[in-house]
Coordinates of C-alpha atoms and ligand atoms in Angstrom, one line a residue:
M12 CA 144.6 66.5 82.6
D13 CA 140.9 67.3 82.4
L14 CA 141.1 71.1 82.9
I15 CA 137.6 72.4 83.5
M16 CA 138.1 75.9 84.7
T17 CA 140.5 78.7 84.0
F18 CA 140.5 82.2 85.2
E19 CA 139.6 84.3 82.2
S20 CA 136.4 85.2 83.9
T21 CA 138.0 86.5 87.1
P22 CA 140.3 89.4 87.8
Y23 CA 143.0 86.9 88.7
P24 CA 145.9 85.6 86.7
R25 CA 145.8 81.9 85.7
R26 CA 148.0 80.5 88.5
L27 CA 146.2 77.3 89.3
L28 CA 144.9 74.2 87.5
L29 CA 141.5 73.0 88.8
S30 CA 140.6 69.6 87.7
P31 CA 137.9 67.1 88.8
L32 CA 139.0 65.0 91.8
T33 CA 139.5 61.3 90.7
P34 CA 140.6 58.2 92.5
A35 CA 144.1 58.9 91.1
D36 CA 144.3 61.9 93.4
L37 CA 143.7 59.8 96.5
E38 CA 147.4 59.7 97.7
S39 CA 147.8 63.4 97.2
V40 CA 144.5 64.2 99.0
F41 CA 145.6 62.0 101.9
K42 CA 148.9 63.8 102.2
V43 CA 147.2 67.1 102.6
F44 CA 144.3 65.9 104.8
S45 CA 146.6 63.9 107.1
D46 CA 148.9 66.9 107.7
P47 CA 148.2 68.2 111.2
D48 CA 149.0 71.7 110.0
T49 CA 145.9 71.7 107.8
W50 CA 143.8 70.9 110.9
Q51 CA 145.0 73.5 113.3
H52 CA 141.4 74.6 113.9
L53 CA 140.0 71.1 114.3
P54 CA 142.8 68.7 115.2
V55 CA 140.4 65.7 115.7
G56 CA 139.4 66.1 112.0
R57 CA 142.9 65.0 110.7
H58 CA 142.7 62.0 108.4
K59 CA 144.3 58.9 109.8
T60 CA 143.4 56.5 107.0
R61 CA 143.1 56.7 103.2
E62 CA 139.5 55.6 103.5
E63 CA 138.7 59.0 105.1
S64 CA 140.3 60.8 102.2
R65 CA 138.4 58.6 99.8
T66 CA 135.2 60.1 101.1
I67 CA 136.4 63.5 99.9
V68 CA 137.1 62.1 96.4
D69 CA 133.8 60.2 96.3
A70 CA 131.7 63.2 97.4
S71 CA 133.3 65.3 94.7
M72 CA 132.7 62.7 92.0
S73 CA 129.1 62.2 93.1
S74 CA 128.5 66.0 93.1
R75 CA 130.1 66.2 89.6
R76 CA 128.1 63.3 88.3
E77 CA 124.7 64.5 89.6
H78 CA 125.2 68.3 89.5
K79 CA 127.9 68.8 86.9
I80 CA 130.5 70.3 89.3
G81 CA 132.3 69.1 92.4
Q82 CA 135.3 70.1 94.5
W83 CA 138.5 70.2 92.4
A84 CA 142.1 68.9 92.7
V85 CA 144.2 72.1 92.9
R86 CA 147.6 72.2 91.3
V87 CA 150.1 74.8 90.3
A88 CA 149.6 75.9 86.7
D89 CA 152.5 75.9 84.3
Q90 CA 151.7 79.5 83.4
G91 CA 152.3 82.2 85.9
A92 CA 153.4 79.8 88.7
D93 CA 155.1 81.2 91.7
A94 CA 158.8 80.5 91.7
A95 CA 158.6 78.7 95.0
L96 CA 156.0 76.2 93.8
A97 CA 156.8 74.0 90.9
A98 CA 154.4 73.6 88.0
G99 CA 152.1 70.6 88.6
T100 CA 152.5 70.6 92.4
F101 CA 149.4 69.3 94.1
L102 CA 148.2 72.0 96.6
G103 CA 145.0 70.5 97.9
T104 CA 141.3 70.6 97.2
G105 CA 138.7 73.3 96.9
G106 CA 135.5 74.3 95.2
V107 CA 131.8 73.4 95.6
N108 CA 129.9 70.2 96.2
M109 CA 126.1 69.9 96.2
T110 CA 125.0 68.8 99.7
P111 CA 122.0 66.7 100.9
A112 CA 120.4 70.1 102.1
L113 CA 120.4 71.0 98.3
V114 CA 122.7 73.9 98.7
W115 CA 126.2 74.3 97.3
N116 CA 129.0 73.9 99.9
L117 CA 132.1 75.9 99.3
G118 CA 135.3 74.4 100.8
Y119 CA 139.1 74.5 100.5
R120 CA 142.0 72.8 102.2
L121 CA 145.5 73.6 100.9
S122 CA 149.0 72.6 101.8
P123 CA 150.6 75.2 104.2
A124 CA 153.3 75.9 101.5
A125 CA 150.4 77.4 99.4
W126 CA 148.9 79.7 102.1
G127 CA 148.9 83.5 102.0
R128 CA 149.1 83.9 98.2
G129 CA 145.4 84.4 97.5
F130 CA 145.0 80.9 96.1
A131 CA 142.0 80.0 98.2
T132 CA 140.3 83.2 97.1
E133 CA 141.1 82.4 93.5
I134 CA 139.6 78.9 93.9
A135 CA 136.5 80.2 95.7
L136 CA 135.8 82.8 93.0
A137 CA 136.1 80.2 90.3
A138 CA 133.9 77.8 92.3
V139 CA 131.2 80.5 92.8
A140 CA 131.3 81.3 89.1
G141 CA 131.1 77.5 88.2
A142 CA 128.2 76.9 90.6
R143 CA 126.2 79.8 89.2
I144 CA 126.8 78.4 85.6
H145 CA 125.5 75.0 86.6
N146 CA 122.6 75.9 88.9
D147 CA 122.0 79.6 89.6
S148 CA 118.9 79.0 91.7
V149 CA 120.8 77.1 94.5
P150 CA 122.4 79.1 97.3
I151 CA 126.2 78.9 97.8
T152 CA 127.1 78.3 101.4
A153 CA 130.2 77.8 103.5
R154 CA 130.5 76.4 107.0
V155 CA 133.5 77.8 108.9
L156 CA 134.7 77.4 112.5
S157 CA 134.8 80.8 114.3
N158 CA 138.4 80.1 115.2
N159 CA 139.4 80.1 111.5
P160 CA 139.2 83.8 110.3
A161 CA 141.3 83.1 107.2
S162 CA 138.6 80.7 106.0
A163 CA 135.8 83.1 106.8
R164 CA 137.7 85.9 105.0
V165 CA 137.9 83.7 101.8
A166 CA 134.1 83.1 102.0
V167 CA 133.5 86.8 102.2
R168 CA 135.9 87.6 99.4
A169 CA 133.9 85.0 97.3
G170 CA 130.8 87.1 97.8
L171 CA 129.1 85.2 100.7
R172 CA 127.6 86.8 103.7
K173 CA 127.6 85.6 107.3
I174 CA 124.1 84.6 108.1
W175 CA 124.5 82.6 111.3
E176 CA 126.9 82.0 114.2
G177 CA 126.4 79.7 117.1
P178 CA 127.6 76.5 118.9
T179 CA 128.1 73.2 117.2
T180 CA 126.3 70.5 119.0
T181 CA 127.0 67.4 117.0
G182 CA 129.9 65.8 115.1
A183 CA 133.7 66.3 115.4
A184 CA 133.4 70.0 116.0
A185 CA 130.9 69.7 118.9
G186 CA 131.5 72.4 121.5
L187 CA 133.2 74.8 119.0
S188 CA 131.5 77.9 117.6
R189 CA 130.6 77.8 113.9
E190 CA 129.7 80.4 111.3
I191 CA 127.6 79.9 108.3
F192 CA 127.9 82.0 105.2
S193 CA 125.6 82.1 102.2
D194 CA 124.6 83.9 99.0
P195 CA 121.8 84.5 98.7
D196 CA 120.3 84.1 102.2
L197 CA 119.0 80.6 103.1
G198 CA 115.4 79.6 103.9
H199 CA 114.6 78.4 107.4
D200 CA 114.6 74.7 106.5
A201 CA 118.0 74.8 104.7
L202 CA 119.6 76.8 107.4
S203 CA 118.3 74.4 110.1
R204 CA 119.7 71.5 108.1
L205 CA 123.1 73.1 107.9
I206 CA 123.1 73.9 111.6
E207 CA 122.1 70.3 112.4
A208 CA 125.0 69.0 110.2
G209 CA 127.3 70.1 113.0
Ligands
COA324 C1 141.9 78.7 105.0 C2 142.9 78.5 103.8 C3 142.2 77.7 102.7 C4 143.2 79.9 103.2 O1 144.0 79.7 102.1 P1 144.9 80.9 101.5 O2 145.2 80.5 100.1 O3 146.0 81.2 102.4 O4 143.8 82.1 101.5 P2 143.9 83.5 100.7 O5 145.3 83.9 100.6 O6 143.2 83.4 99.4 O7 143.1 84.4 101.6 C5 143.2 84.4 103.0 C6 142.6 85.7 103.6 O8 142.5 85.6 105.0 C7 143.2 86.6 105.6 N1 143.7 86.1 106.8 C8 144.7 85.2 106.9 N2 144.9 84.9 108.2 C9 144.0 85.6 108.9 C10 143.7 85.8 110.3 N3 144.4 85.1 111.2 N4 142.8 86.6 110.7 C11 142.1 87.3 109.7 N5 142.3 87.2 108.4 C12 143.3 86.4 108.0 C13 144.2 87.0 104.6 O9 144.7 88.3 104.8 C14 143.4 86.9 103.3 O10 142.5 88.0 103.2 P3 142.8 89.2 102.2 O11 143.0 88.6 100.8 O12 141.6 90.1 102.3 O13 144.0 89.9 102.7 C15 144.2 77.8 104.2 O14 144.7 78.5 105.3 C16 144.0 76.4 104.6 O15 144.0 75.5 103.7 N6 143.9 76.1 105.9 C17 143.7 74.8 106.4 C18 142.4 74.1 106.0 C19 141.2 75.0 106.4 O16 141.2 75.6 107.5 N7 140.2 75.0 105.5 C20 139.0 75.7 105.7 C21 138.1 74.8 106.5 S1 136.5 75.7 106.7

């Protein structure tokens, strides 16, 4: 496994393996992204086909190819693993991708069995550190539905600040309230592009 990030640089123990998403992860990604429990805040977003999950893998690979880092496959490490989660278990995806608005986008989606253990925070801290290493001049952002306080909390724990909240007018989340987090603050054009992204 191509391990690219460990947690020596964070205050966290090394509980997770973060590796580049590859086509070999497709079935595992689909399992998590087709689980209705991982879409409680946006049920319409649940993946019904593997092609939808392939876009997650492709976006990560493209970000990694062009910007050195993309969202990771997240697995339980064989060191310090929680007794309830076997070493090597695929937990989901998380990390940063570069976006067309030329800002990093921080995201995470984990299997419910993994929730509530600080894993998303651990991933987010590693991702912020990684993004800074690869391009420190680009803001790190997160787009979170207002009905998802756990996700917002992870963004804040990763050092991002809420810079906008308002209605989503386009896309699958149209009609729902959205929050945008960033560090540092975004310029007007970049913020407008993120708002328009729905
Ligand atoms: C959001 C998600 C990634 C969080 O993963 P996690 O590993 O459980 O997160 P962590 O344990 O690192 O941190 C969660 C934080 O939110 C807090 N939290 C959890 N539920 C909360 C709630 N209902 N209201 C407020 N805070 C809440 C926790 O207390 C914790 O904060 P703390 O560390 O300061 O105590 C996970 O629930 C998930 O994958 N959900 C489905 C997909 C999703 O919603 N992804 C985000 C899309 S933007």
